Short mmCIF file of C-alpha atoms and ligand atoms in Angstrom, two decimals:
data_model
loop_
_atom_site.label_atom_id
_atom_site.label_comp_id
_atom_site.label_asym_id
_atom_site.label_seq_id
_atom_site.Cartn_x
_atom_site.Cartn_y
_atom_site.Cartn_z
CA MET M 1 -0.05 0.23 0.13
CA ARG M 2 1.32 3.44 -0.86
CA LYS M 3 0.94 6.89 0.22
CA LEU M 4 -1.44 9.11 -1.76
CA GLY M 5 0.25 12.29 -2.12
CA LEU M 6 -2.30 14.20 -1.45
CA ASN M 7 -0.77 15.78 1.73
CA LEU M 8 1.32 19.06 0.63
CA GLY M 9 2.01 20.81 3.76
CA LYS M 10 -0.82 19.84 5.68
CA TYR M 11 -3.76 17.10 5.51
CA CYS M 12 -5.73 17.86 2.09
CA GLY M 13 -7.50 14.29 1.93
CA GLU M 14 -11.15 13.65 2.77
CA THR M 15 -13.29 15.76 5.06
CA LEU M 16 -16.79 15.32 6.79
CA ALA M 17 -20.21 16.75 6.20
CA VAL M 18 -20.63 17.61 9.73
CA PRO M 19 -24.32 18.03 10.27
CA ALA M 20 -24.84 14.72 9.23
CA TYR M 21 -21.87 12.89 10.74
CA PHE M 22 -23.21 14.13 14.38
CA ALA M 23 -27.00 13.13 13.47
CA ASP M 24 -25.90 9.69 12.55
CA LEU M 25 -23.34 9.41 15.94
CA ALA M 26 -26.84 10.35 18.36
CA ALA M 27 -29.15 7.95 16.45
CA ALA M 28 -25.90 4.84 16.67
CA ALA M 29 -25.83 6.42 20.42
CA GLN M 30 -29.49 6.29 21.24
CA ALA M 31 -29.90 2.72 19.16
CA HIS M 32 -27.71 1.23 21.41
CA GLY M 33 -28.52 2.15 24.64
CA TRP M 34 -25.71 5.07 25.40
CA ARG M 35 -26.99 7.59 27.25
CA ASP M 36 -25.74 11.29 26.40
CA VAL M 37 -23.45 12.88 28.77
CA SER M 38 -22.52 15.56 26.27
CA PHE M 39 -21.46 18.83 27.62
CA SER M 40 -20.89 22.42 26.70
CA THR M 41 -18.94 25.34 26.56
CA THR M 42 -19.03 28.84 28.38
CA GLY M 43 -20.21 30.03 24.84
CA GLY M 44 -22.39 27.31 24.45
CA LYS M 45 -20.82 24.92 22.15
CA LEU M 46 -21.63 21.32 22.68
CA LEU M 47 -19.47 18.58 22.89
CA PRO M 48 -21.06 15.34 22.38
CA ALA M 49 -19.87 12.56 25.13
CA TYR M 50 -21.97 9.04 25.64
CA PHE M 51 -21.28 6.34 28.36
CA ARG M 52 -22.46 3.17 27.68
CA GLY M 53 -22.02 1.00 31.17
CA SER M 54 -23.52 1.16 34.76
CA ALA M 55 -22.64 2.63 38.25
CA ALA M 56 -23.17 -0.54 40.05
CA GLY M 57 -19.89 -2.44 41.15
CA GLU M 58 -16.57 -1.84 40.77
CA ARG M 59 -16.26 -2.23 36.79
CA PRO M 60 -13.85 -0.51 35.10
CA THR M 61 -14.20 2.35 32.81
CA ILE M 62 -12.09 2.59 29.20
CA TYR M 63 -12.32 6.49 28.18
CA ILE M 64 -12.09 6.78 24.43
CA SER M 65 -11.81 10.49 23.15
CA ALA M 66 -10.84 11.59 19.16
CA GLY M 67 -11.43 14.86 16.82
CA ILE M 68 -9.48 17.31 18.60
CA HIS M 69 -8.02 17.73 16.04
CA GLY M 70 -9.68 18.71 13.10
CA ASP M 71 -8.55 18.21 10.17
CA GLU M 72 -8.29 14.42 11.44
CA PRO M 73 -11.31 13.17 10.27
CA ALA M 74 -10.62 9.29 10.83
CA GLY M 75 -10.53 9.50 14.43
CA PRO M 76 -14.24 10.74 15.27
CA LEU M 77 -15.32 8.12 12.12
CA ALA M 78 -13.78 5.31 13.86
CA GLY M 79 -16.02 6.31 16.85
CA LEU M 80 -18.97 5.97 14.57
CA GLN M 81 -17.59 2.52 13.23
CA LEU M 82 -17.42 1.76 17.24
CA LEU M 83 -20.89 2.59 17.91
CA ARG M 84 -22.08 1.35 15.09
CA GLU M 85 -20.93 -2.14 15.91
CA ASP M 86 -21.82 -2.25 19.61
CA SER M 87 -19.73 -5.27 20.30
CA TRP M 88 -18.27 -3.84 23.98
CA PRO M 89 -17.09 -5.91 26.79
CA ALA M 90 -19.45 -6.65 29.23
CA GLY M 91 -17.34 -6.02 32.23
CA ALA M 92 -16.29 -2.67 31.40
CA ASN M 93 -17.85 1.09 31.32
CA LEU M 94 -17.19 3.29 28.33
CA LEU M 95 -17.04 6.41 27.99
CA LEU M 96 -16.69 8.25 24.57
CA CYS M 97 -16.27 11.75 23.26
CA PRO M 98 -16.06 11.43 19.72
CA VAL M 99 -15.05 15.48 19.09
CA LEU M 100 -13.28 17.50 21.09
CA ASN M 101 -13.11 19.68 18.64
CA PRO M 102 -16.40 19.97 16.70
CA ASP M 103 -15.78 23.90 14.86
CA GLY M 104 -12.37 22.45 13.57
CA LEU M 105 -13.87 19.21 11.79
CA ALA M 106 -16.19 21.12 10.44
CA GLY M 107 -13.74 24.08 9.05
CA ASN M 108 -11.43 21.02 8.43
CA SER M 109 -8.46 22.89 10.62
CA ARG M 110 -6.43 21.07 13.28
CA GLU M 111 -7.03 23.82 15.93
CA ASN M 112 -10.40 25.92 17.33
CA PRO M 113 -11.48 29.27 15.59
CA SER M 114 -9.21 31.24 17.66
CA GLY M 115 -6.11 29.28 15.97
CA VAL M 116 -5.52 27.28 19.71
CA ASP M 117 -4.06 23.67 18.91
CA LEU M 118 -6.07 21.72 21.81
CA ASN M 119 -4.12 19.52 22.45
CA ARG M 120 -0.87 21.40 23.49
CA ASP M 121 -4.05 23.27 25.85
CA TYR M 122 -4.25 21.20 29.08
CA LYS M 123 -1.72 21.94 31.27
CA ASP M 124 -3.21 25.82 31.87
CA PRO M 125 -6.49 25.52 29.67
CA GLN M 126 -7.13 28.78 27.88
CA SER M 127 -9.11 27.50 25.19
CA PRO M 128 -13.95 27.01 25.78
CA GLU M 129 -13.28 23.49 24.46
CA THR M 130 -10.59 22.45 27.05
CA GLN M 131 -11.83 24.45 29.72
CA ALA M 132 -15.24 22.42 29.53
CA HIS M 133 -13.83 19.42 29.09
CA VAL M 134 -11.03 19.50 32.07
CA ALA M 135 -14.24 20.38 34.36
CA TRP M 136 -16.35 17.16 32.92
CA LEU M 137 -13.42 15.10 33.28
CA GLN M 138 -13.26 16.22 37.00
CA THR M 139 -16.75 14.42 37.58
CA GLN M 140 -15.89 11.21 36.19
CA PRO M 141 -14.04 8.18 37.65
CA ALA M 142 -11.18 7.15 36.84
CA PHE M 143 -10.02 4.96 33.79
CA ALA M 144 -8.90 1.59 33.89
CA VAL M 145 -7.22 2.84 30.16
CA THR M 146 -7.27 5.90 27.87
CA LEU M 147 -7.34 6.21 23.94
CA CYS M 148 -7.20 9.23 22.10
CA LEU M 149 -7.82 8.73 18.40
CA HIS M 150 -5.46 11.12 16.03
CA GLU M 151 -4.29 11.30 12.51
CA ASP M 152 -0.69 12.49 11.42
CA TRP M 153 -0.49 13.81 7.51
CA GLU M 154 3.51 13.39 7.40
CA ALA M 155 3.41 9.84 8.97
CA GLN M 156 4.74 7.19 6.78
CA GLY M 157 2.28 4.35 8.80
CA PHE M 158 0.60 3.92 12.03
CA TYR M 159 1.96 4.45 15.04
CA LEU M 160 1.25 5.52 18.83
CA TYR M 161 2.19 6.95 21.61
CA GLU M 162 2.02 4.98 24.77
CA LEU M 163 2.30 6.87 28.15
CA ASN M 164 3.04 3.56 31.38
CA PRO M 165 4.76 5.00 33.81
CA ASP M 166 3.87 2.05 35.96
CA ALA M 167 5.07 -1.03 33.44
CA ARG M 168 1.73 -2.23 33.51
CA PRO M 169 1.33 -5.09 30.73
CA SER M 170 1.30 -3.32 27.63
CA PHE M 171 -1.50 -3.48 24.68
CA ALA M 172 1.20 -1.06 22.54
CA PRO M 173 2.92 -4.60 20.61
CA ALA M 174 -0.64 -6.39 20.04
CA MET M 175 -2.12 -3.10 19.40
CA ILE M 176 0.33 -3.59 16.48
CA ALA M 177 0.49 -6.53 15.37
CA ALA M 178 -3.45 -5.75 14.96
CA VAL M 179 -3.26 -2.70 12.75
CA ALA M 180 -0.39 -4.22 10.96
CA PRO M 181 -2.16 -6.37 8.00
CA LEU M 182 -4.59 -3.37 7.59
CA CYS M 183 -2.42 -0.76 6.89
CA PRO M 184 1.76 0.60 7.03
CA ILE M 185 3.14 0.65 10.22
CA ASP M 186 5.76 4.13 10.94
CA LEU M 187 8.67 1.74 11.14
CA SER M 188 11.33 4.65 11.71
CA PRO M 189 13.92 4.91 14.33
CA GLU M 190 12.73 8.18 15.08
CA ILE M 191 9.14 9.95 14.99
CA GLU M 192 7.79 13.43 15.30
CA GLY M 193 11.16 13.44 17.15
CA ARG M 194 11.28 11.17 19.24
CA ALA M 195 12.74 7.79 19.57
CA ALA M 196 10.73 4.95 18.39
CA ALA M 197 10.71 1.21 17.46
CA GLY M 198 8.06 -0.70 15.94
CA GLY M 199 5.69 2.10 15.49
CA ILE M 200 5.79 2.64 19.50
CA ILE M 201 7.07 6.01 21.47
CA HIS M 202 7.00 6.13 25.28
CA PRO M 203 6.98 10.05 25.78
CA SER M 204 8.74 10.77 28.77
CA VAL M 205 6.40 11.47 31.58
CA GLU M 206 8.18 13.67 33.70
CA PRO M 207 5.43 17.37 33.61
CA SER M 208 8.36 19.64 33.61
CA SER M 209 9.51 17.66 30.25
CA ARG M 210 5.98 19.01 28.44
CA PRO M 211 5.55 22.67 28.44
CA LEU M 212 2.43 22.39 26.29
CA TRP M 213 0.05 19.39 27.47
CA PRO M 214 -1.87 17.15 24.86
CA GLU M 215 -4.89 15.71 26.36
CA ALA M 216 -3.34 12.37 26.95
CA PHE M 217 -0.68 13.88 29.67
CA HIS M 218 -3.61 15.56 31.29
CA LEU M 219 -5.23 12.13 31.65
CA LEU M 220 -1.99 10.91 32.77
CA ARG M 221 -1.65 13.43 35.71
CA HIS M 222 -5.22 12.96 36.95
CA HIS M 223 -7.36 10.51 35.75
CA THR M 224 -5.24 7.48 34.85
CA ARG M 225 -1.99 5.14 34.81
CA LEU M 226 -2.33 3.59 31.26
CA SER M 227 -2.75 5.97 27.82
CA TYR M 228 -2.48 5.29 24.40
CA THR M 229 -2.06 8.30 21.60
CA LEU M 230 -2.97 6.50 18.11
CA GLU M 231 -1.94 8.38 15.04
CA ALA M 232 -3.17 6.90 11.94
CA PRO M 233 -1.18 7.90 8.60
CA SER M 234 -3.37 10.00 6.64
CA ASP M 235 -1.95 9.92 3.61
CA PHE M 236 -3.68 6.62 3.46
CA PRO M 237 -7.50 6.04 2.24
CA LEU M 238 -9.47 7.37 4.62
CA SER M 239 -11.18 3.81 4.89
CA VAL M 240 -7.34 2.45 5.65
CA ARG M 241 -7.10 5.27 8.79
CA VAL M 242 -10.82 4.44 10.29
CA ALA M 243 -9.93 0.52 10.13
CA ALA M 244 -6.91 1.32 11.48
CA LEU M 245 -7.79 2.83 14.88
CA VAL M 246 -10.78 0.68 15.42
CA ALA M 247 -8.80 -2.67 15.32
CA ALA M 248 -6.47 -0.83 17.91
CA VAL M 249 -8.64 -0.08 20.01
CA ARG M 250 -10.69 -3.48 19.61
CA VAL M 251 -7.64 -4.86 20.65
CA VAL M 252 -8.18 -3.20 24.49
CA LEU M 253 -11.65 -4.25 24.58
CA ALA M 254 -10.95 -7.54 23.76
CA ALA M 255 -8.40 -7.84 27.34
CA PHE M 256 -11.70 -6.93 29.12
CA PRO M 257 -14.13 -9.63 30.70
CA LYS M 258 -17.31 -10.02 28.07
ZN1 ZN V 1 -3.84 14.83 15.99
#
């Protein structure tokens, strides 16, 4: 499989018809019994969120987010596909935030309308979207694992970041193995300026090393001890990128009681 050669200096591939996408999302969530736990910014912008599970007992919660970068449509589409497939572990609760930057998605722009990269705004949030998201996260239980779905317009293939400070059993090799038949893996020894091996990057978890916190770093500091950021290569067909993200998420879902 070869790159399409569409992305010249930025993502130039397919975009989403956002109103139709939001309608599809709400319909799929409702059809499969998810609770709408969407939240709003101070300016009244709705950020969609859905919950599936039970408040009873000590079930672990799996958190999945996407669409924090508006020029990365595969993550929101992967969230929709997972909702439609409706194949979830019975032994876990699920929280899905499929579009953290709705205006960016509508405009095919990485940043929000004020030009803020929301995925660099989590240390001292300035944007309405990140402020609302951080406040909403504070109302949620701890997460057994978090999955942030992304794309990289320059990538040679799929790769992922793992934040796993307690050296828990890693999902990363199994995720790479599950994606490999569907989508090329970026096997570069260095990706985005960080050392990589087999498509897996372990960034520093030291706060002082990260002046601009991405969502995953905020999640690790306050909500989880195991965090993955999945990066699909956006110069490949959209269907390939969606399939790659879905396959990687499925590896994690399969580890929880059925
Ligand atoms: Zn991204």
